[in-house]
């Protein structure tokens, strides 16, 4: 997911290089780092919560970039059609959604009946 995301981000407009692109890239790296943290912690309720929240932030940033039309760009210029932009957005969204499903399954598998009350 991160590899494909970086390819897409490299084509976004130049004026977003240090704005939205950097935020999306950092969110993806944070999700990656939190995955490793969750795997290594014995008590990982807090880490899984952080992972879930950061994943949702990543999803929202990717959706925002699509709504702003940044998937229409190729080599920092708007020259892709709507169909190509939709295909690129759908490809990354499917991966982000799969990751979210995995995170949700992980949380449900470790969640005791009273975890929400704690």
XYZ file of C-alpha atoms in Angstrom, residues 7 44 54 60 66 93 100 102-103 107 116-117:
12
model
C 3.899 6.516 -6.634
C -1.687 -3.325 23.186
C -4.232 6.949 12.562
C -9.672 10.795 5.338
C -9.349 12.735 -4.378
C -8.796 2.905 -1.437
C -8.867 -1.242 8.026
C -7.574 -6.326 9.218
C -7.138 -3.803 12.021
C -9.190 -5.435 17.662
C -15.164 -0.897 26.242
C -15.909 -0.313 29.920
